[in-house]
């Protein structure tokens, strides 16, 4: 996708003659569909990281789809947030273990103090 963005800048689609506009339009549609498919396949499952979604947004904005880029980011953000609360109960279990250990000295800390 990085290479696509660079190539689109080099093409200067806005300066193309009118007879080449249909070709440029179909190229933009193909790139748009490629990004949408990647987002539908990988973004909603949380396989795209922050750098990837930023790159998708930059390409969509450069093609003239800023609203779609914003919607895509919000969908990605929703897909990423449910993963975080799932980790919260594990932290609660760790906190319960720490409460049990409060009355007992930690053996690891004692060994470090002896050195």
XYZ file of N, CA, C and O in Angstrom:
460
model
N 0.840 -1.187 0.000
C 0.000 0.000 0.000
C 0.885 1.250 0.000
O 0.514 2.258 -0.589
N 2.054 1.152 0.645
C 2.963 2.300 0.616
C 3.378 2.612 -0.818
O 3.433 3.772 -1.213
N 3.666 1.580 -1.577
C 4.085 1.770 -2.964
C 2.957 2.335 -3.813
O 3.201 3.127 -4.728
N 1.738 1.946 -3.514
C 0.585 2.478 -4.263
C 0.473 3.979 -4.045
O 0.279 4.740 -4.989
N 0.630 4.393 -2.800
C 0.507 5.815 -2.490
C 1.588 6.620 -3.220
O 1.310 7.673 -3.803
N 2.816 6.108 -3.219
C 3.907 6.802 -3.902
C 3.674 6.848 -5.416
O 3.915 7.874 -6.062
N 3.201 5.743 -5.969
C 2.945 5.692 -7.404
C 1.823 6.650 -7.802
O 1.886 7.277 -8.874
N 0.812 6.766 -6.965
C -0.292 7.675 -7.273
C 0.183 9.130 -7.286
O -0.279 9.930 -8.102
N 1.114 9.460 -6.389
C 1.651 10.819 -6.389
C 2.424 11.095 -7.668
O 2.348 12.177 -8.238
N 3.188 10.092 -8.117
C 3.972 10.263 -9.334
C 3.091 10.373 -10.572
O 3.435 11.070 -11.526
N 1.957 9.685 -10.570
C 1.066 9.722 -11.733
C 0.431 11.084 -11.947
O 0.115 11.448 -13.076
N 0.222 11.821 -10.867
C -0.429 13.128 -10.927
C -1.751 13.036 -11.680
O -1.937 13.621 -12.758
N -2.658 12.287 -11.128
C -3.937 12.026 -11.786
C -4.733 13.294 -12.085
O -5.475 13.349 -13.066
N -4.566 14.303 -11.253
C -5.331 15.534 -11.473
C -4.859 16.285 -12.716
O -5.588 17.117 -13.255
N -3.666 15.979 -13.208
C -3.133 16.667 -14.391
C -3.252 15.833 -15.666
O -2.745 16.246 -16.705
N -3.904 14.701 -15.587
C -4.054 13.843 -16.765
C -5.012 14.489 -17.770
O -5.965 15.176 -17.378
N -4.785 14.260 -19.053
C -5.711 14.794 -20.056
C -7.083 14.133 -19.948
O -7.207 13.008 -19.441
N -8.118 14.797 -20.414
C -9.488 14.270 -20.270
C -9.692 12.891 -20.897
O -10.500 12.104 -20.398
N -8.974 12.568 -21.953
C -9.177 11.253 -22.567
C -8.633 10.109 -21.716
O -9.023 8.964 -21.897
N -7.760 10.409 -20.763
C -7.229 9.370 -19.870
C -7.959 9.307 -18.530
O -7.621 8.483 -17.685
N -8.921 10.180 -18.324
C -9.648 10.208 -17.057
C -10.386 8.899 -16.754
O -10.383 8.467 -15.606
N -11.019 8.227 -17.705
C -11.668 6.944 -17.374
C -10.689 5.889 -16.842
O -11.019 5.138 -15.928
N -9.480 5.864 -17.392
C -8.470 4.929 -16.890
C -8.070 5.287 -15.463
O -7.913 4.405 -14.605
N -7.895 6.571 -15.203
C -7.534 7.013 -13.861
C -8.656 6.694 -12.876
O -8.400 6.263 -11.745
N -9.895 6.887 -13.306
C -11.043 6.607 -12.456
C -11.099 5.122 -12.094
O -11.319 4.758 -10.924
N -10.871 4.255 -13.078
C -10.914 2.819 -12.787
C -9.760 2.420 -11.860
O -9.925 1.553 -10.991
N -8.596 3.054 -11.998
C -7.475 2.784 -11.097
C -7.825 3.156 -9.664
O -7.558 2.397 -8.721
N -8.444 4.310 -9.491
C -8.851 4.756 -8.155
C -9.871 3.792 -7.561
O -9.789 3.437 -6.378
N -10.807 3.325 -8.370
C -11.826 2.391 -7.887
C -11.185 1.063 -7.467
O -11.530 0.492 -6.434
N -10.214 0.584 -8.247
C -9.528 -0.659 -7.890
C -8.775 -0.528 -6.566
O -8.827 -1.421 -5.718
N -8.101 0.590 -6.382
C -7.358 0.804 -5.137
C -8.324 0.911 -3.961
O -8.086 0.350 -2.887
N -9.421 1.624 -4.174
C -10.431 1.749 -3.120
C -10.963 0.376 -2.721
O -11.065 0.060 -1.533
N -11.274 -0.455 -3.711
C -11.796 -1.801 -3.431
C -10.754 -2.655 -2.725
O -11.092 -3.437 -1.822
N -9.502 -2.516 -3.092
C -8.424 -3.265 -2.449
C -8.334 -2.925 -0.963
O -8.256 -3.820 -0.107
N -8.389 -1.649 -0.657
C -8.302 -1.219 0.743
C -9.541 -1.656 1.522
O -9.439 -2.116 2.661
N -10.711 -1.542 0.907
C -11.943 -1.977 1.578
C -11.904 -3.475 1.869
O -12.300 -3.916 2.948
N -11.445 -4.278 0.922
C -11.356 -5.722 1.135
C -10.362 -6.063 2.238
O -10.602 -6.954 3.053
N -9.234 -5.365 2.247
C -8.241 -5.599 3.299
C -8.826 -5.252 4.662
O -8.625 -5.981 5.644
N -9.565 -4.171 4.726
C -10.180 -3.763 5.988
C -11.248 -4.760 6.419
O -11.311 -5.136 7.587
N -12.072 -5.205 5.487
C -13.130 -6.159 5.832
C -12.555 -7.503 6.253
O -13.101 -8.170 7.131
N -11.463 -7.910 5.631
C -10.880 -9.216 5.932
C -10.045 -9.210 7.195
O -10.095 -10.147 7.982
N -9.251 -8.153 7.393
C -8.285 -8.162 8.482
C -8.531 -7.112 9.559
O -8.215 -7.332 10.721
N -9.087 -5.979 9.200
C -9.245 -4.887 10.146
C -10.277 -5.138 11.218
O -10.082 -4.793 12.382
N -11.377 -5.769 10.853
C -12.445 -6.000 11.822
C -12.103 -7.128 12.783
O -12.739 -7.280 13.814
N -11.097 -7.918 12.433
C -10.659 -9.007 13.315
C -9.486 -8.588 14.184
O -9.028 -9.352 15.016
N -8.977 -7.377 13.985
C -7.890 -6.879 14.809
C -6.508 -7.261 14.326
O -5.554 -7.213 15.080
N -6.368 -7.653 13.056
C -5.071 -8.053 12.528
C -4.280 -6.875 11.967
O -3.135 -7.041 11.581
N -4.885 -5.710 11.876
C -4.192 -4.528 11.371
C -3.794 -3.674 12.559
O -4.614 -3.378 13.432
N -2.521 -3.274 12.596
C -2.050 -2.448 13.697
C -2.287 -0.964 13.399
O -2.867 -0.613 12.370
N -1.853 -0.114 14.285
C -2.068 1.317 14.133
C -1.391 1.903 12.908
O -1.933 2.782 12.239
N -0.187 1.416 12.608
C 0.528 1.919 11.434
C -0.207 1.544 10.150
O -0.274 2.328 9.210
N -0.750 0.348 10.120
C -1.472 -0.102 8.933
C -2.733 0.688 8.682
O -3.023 1.077 7.547
N -3.491 0.941 9.739
C -4.731 1.698 9.571
C -4.425 3.142 9.189
O -5.149 3.752 8.404
N -3.317 3.669 9.700
C -2.922 5.027 9.326
C -2.589 5.083 7.842
O -2.976 6.025 7.151
N -1.898 4.077 7.355
C -1.546 4.025 5.938
C -2.796 3.927 5.070
O -2.918 4.616 4.050
N -3.755 3.094 5.483
C -5.017 2.994 4.753
C -5.722 4.343 4.720
O -6.247 4.752 3.688
N -5.738 5.028 5.853
C -6.390 6.334 5.919
C -5.714 7.332 4.991
O -6.387 8.087 4.293
N -4.382 7.346 4.989
C -3.661 8.293 4.146
C -3.965 8.057 2.666
O -4.148 9.010 1.912
N -4.023 6.792 2.266
C -4.319 6.490 0.865
C -5.742 6.923 0.518
O -5.973 7.553 -0.518
N -6.687 6.601 1.396
C -8.076 6.983 1.107
C -8.244 8.496 1.052
O -8.964 9.015 0.187
N -7.590 9.201 1.940
C -7.697 10.662 1.934
C -7.058 11.229 0.676
O -7.601 12.147 0.054
N -5.915 10.667 0.262
C -5.269 11.177 -0.951
C -6.095 10.880 -2.203
O -6.007 11.602 -3.187
N -6.905 9.816 -2.159
C -7.780 9.503 -3.289
C -9.057 10.335 -3.278
O -9.795 10.351 -4.255
N -9.328 10.999 -2.149
C -10.516 11.846 -2.068
C -11.666 11.217 -1.302
O -12.821 11.545 -1.547
N -11.362 10.307 -0.390
C -12.395 9.654 0.419
C -12.150 9.891 1.909
O -11.916 8.957 2.674
N -12.204 11.145 2.376
C -11.913 11.390 3.792
C -12.968 10.823 4.745
O -12.631 10.345 5.825
N -14.235 10.845 4.362
C -15.284 10.306 5.238
C -15.146 8.798 5.388
O -15.329 8.253 6.473
N -14.801 8.132 4.298
C -14.605 6.690 4.345
C -13.416 6.358 5.237
O -13.450 5.381 5.994
N -12.353 7.163 5.174
C -11.187 6.944 6.027
C -11.563 7.099 7.494
O -11.124 6.312 8.344
N -12.406 8.067 7.798
C -12.845 8.288 9.176
C -13.705 7.120 9.657
O -13.536 6.638 10.774
N -14.608 6.645 8.826
C -15.468 5.514 9.183
C -14.622 4.255 9.379
O -14.836 3.484 10.322
N -13.641 4.069 8.499
C -12.772 2.901 8.600
C -12.004 2.918 9.919
O -11.875 1.893 10.590
N -11.512 4.094 10.307
C -10.792 4.195 11.576
C -11.700 3.889 12.750
O -11.300 3.191 13.682
N -12.924 4.391 12.721
C -13.840 4.131 13.840
C -14.194 2.647 13.928
O -14.294 2.093 15.026
N -14.339 1.974 12.787
C -14.595 0.530 12.799
C -13.394 -0.227 13.348
O -13.541 -1.170 14.121
N -12.211 0.183 12.950
C -10.992 -0.451 13.446
C -10.854 -0.244 14.948
O -10.501 -1.161 15.681
N -11.151 0.962 15.402
C -11.051 1.286 16.819
C -12.027 0.440 17.636
O -11.684 -0.059 18.702
N -13.238 0.242 17.128
C -14.222 -0.605 17.804
C -13.752 -2.052 17.848
O -13.973 -2.752 18.835
N -13.098 -2.498 16.782
C -12.595 -3.877 16.746
C -11.448 -4.066 17.721
O -11.262 -5.161 18.264
N -10.696 -3.019 17.981
C -9.544 -3.126 18.883
C -9.930 -2.969 20.346
O -9.278 -3.542 21.209
N -10.974 -2.238 20.670
C -11.325 -1.992 22.069
C -11.875 -3.216 22.795
O -11.590 -3.360 23.971
N -12.631 -4.128 22.186
C -13.090 -5.277 22.957
C -11.955 -6.182 23.429
O -12.105 -6.889 24.406
N -10.821 -6.146 22.788
C -9.694 -6.974 23.199
C -9.127 -6.486 24.526
O -8.638 -7.269 25.328
N -9.208 -5.211 24.810
C -8.655 -4.655 26.037
C -9.470 -5.037 27.278
O -8.887 -5.440 28.277
N -10.813 -4.958 27.279
C -11.542 -5.356 28.475
C -11.392 -6.840 28.805
O -11.511 -7.247 29.939
N -11.119 -7.670 27.815
C -10.921 -9.091 28.078
C -9.678 -9.300 28.933
O -9.604 -10.246 29.716
N -8.713 -8.412 28.819
C -7.499 -8.522 29.623
C -7.728 -8.015 31.046
O -6.989 -8.359 31.949
N -8.748 -7.240 31.266
C -9.002 -6.665 32.580
C -9.289 -7.722 33.651
O -8.766 -7.613 34.747
N -10.094 -8.773 33.399
C -10.304 -9.754 34.445
C -9.020 -10.475 34.863
O -8.854 -10.820 36.015
N -8.101 -10.656 33.926
C -6.837 -11.270 34.285
C -6.090 -10.377 35.266
O -5.482 -10.852 36.206
N -6.148 -9.078 35.041
C -5.491 -8.147 35.953
C -6.159 -8.199 37.320
O -5.501 -8.066 38.337
N -7.462 -8.397 37.344
C -8.181 -8.518 38.610
C -7.745 -9.763 39.364
O -7.628 -9.768 40.583
N -7.499 -10.851 38.645
C -7.035 -12.076 39.286
C -5.634 -11.872 39.843
O -5.314 -12.358 40.937
N -4.791 -11.139 39.136
C -3.451 -10.845 39.632
C -3.520 -9.997 40.896
O -2.748 -10.193 41.825
N -4.465 -9.074 40.920
C -4.625 -8.227 42.091
C -5.054 -9.069 43.301
O -4.608 -8.832 44.424
N -5.907 -10.078 43.067
C -6.334 -10.940 44.158
C -5.151 -11.744 44.689
O -5.010 -11.951 45.897
N -4.285 -12.203 43.807
C -3.092 -12.934 44.239
C -2.177 -12.030 45.048
O -1.591 -12.456 46.035
N -2.046 -10.773 44.619
C -1.211 -9.829 45.346
C -1.761 -9.581 46.745
O -1.001 -9.418 47.700
N -3.109 -9.551 46.878
C -3.720 -9.359 48.187
C -3.382 -10.513 49.121
O -3.156 -10.315 50.313
N -3.339 -11.722 48.575
C -3.012 -12.882 49.393
C -1.561 -12.848 49.848
O -1.225 -13.319 50.925
N -0.692 -12.276 49.030
C 0.731 -12.250 49.335
C 1.107 -11.132 50.297
O 2.222 -11.093 50.790
N 0.209 -10.214 50.557
C 0.553 -9.057 51.389
C 1.027 -9.477 52.777
O 1.913 -8.868 53.339
N 0.463 -10.515 53.309
C 0.845 -10.959 54.642
C 2.154 -11.732 54.655
O 2.822 -11.827 55.675
N 2.563 -12.263 53.527
C 3.768 -13.077 53.452
C 4.878 -12.294 52.757
O 4.648 -11.637 51.763
N 6.096 -12.379 53.257
C 7.205 -11.711 52.559
C 7.552 -12.462 51.277
O 7.447 -13.682 51.217
N 7.962 -11.755 50.293
C 8.311 -12.345 49.012
C 9.733 -12.904 49.076
O 10.668 -12.207 49.446
N 9.885 -14.159 48.714
C 11.185 -14.820 48.796
C 12.177 -14.208 47.819
O 13.363 -14.111 48.117
N 11.726 -13.818 46.657
C 12.615 -13.236 45.657
C 13.217 -11.930 46.168
O 14.399 -11.650 45.970
N 12.408 -11.121 46.806
C 12.907 -9.841 47.328
C 13.930 -10.079 48.437
O 14.911 -9.343 48.553
N 13.715 -11.117 49.272
C 14.657 -11.421 50.335
C 16.013 -11.818 49.779
O 17.060 -11.427 50.298
N 16.023 -12.599 48.698
C 17.285 -13.018 48.087
C 18.020 -11.822 47.497
O 19.237 -11.762 47.572
N 17.292 -10.882 46.943
C 17.930 -9.698 46.375
C 18.556 -8.848 47.490
O 19.614 -8.263 47.313
N 17.864 -8.778 48.628
C 18.385 -7.987 49.752
C 19.665 -8.577 50.311
O 20.543 -7.876 50.779
N 19.787 -9.914 50.301
C 20.965 -10.578 50.838
C 22.193 -10.324 49.978
O 23.304 -10.327 50.479
N 21.997 -10.111 48.692
C 23.153 -9.873 47.802
C 23.672 -8.500 48.087
O 24.629 -8.051 48.238
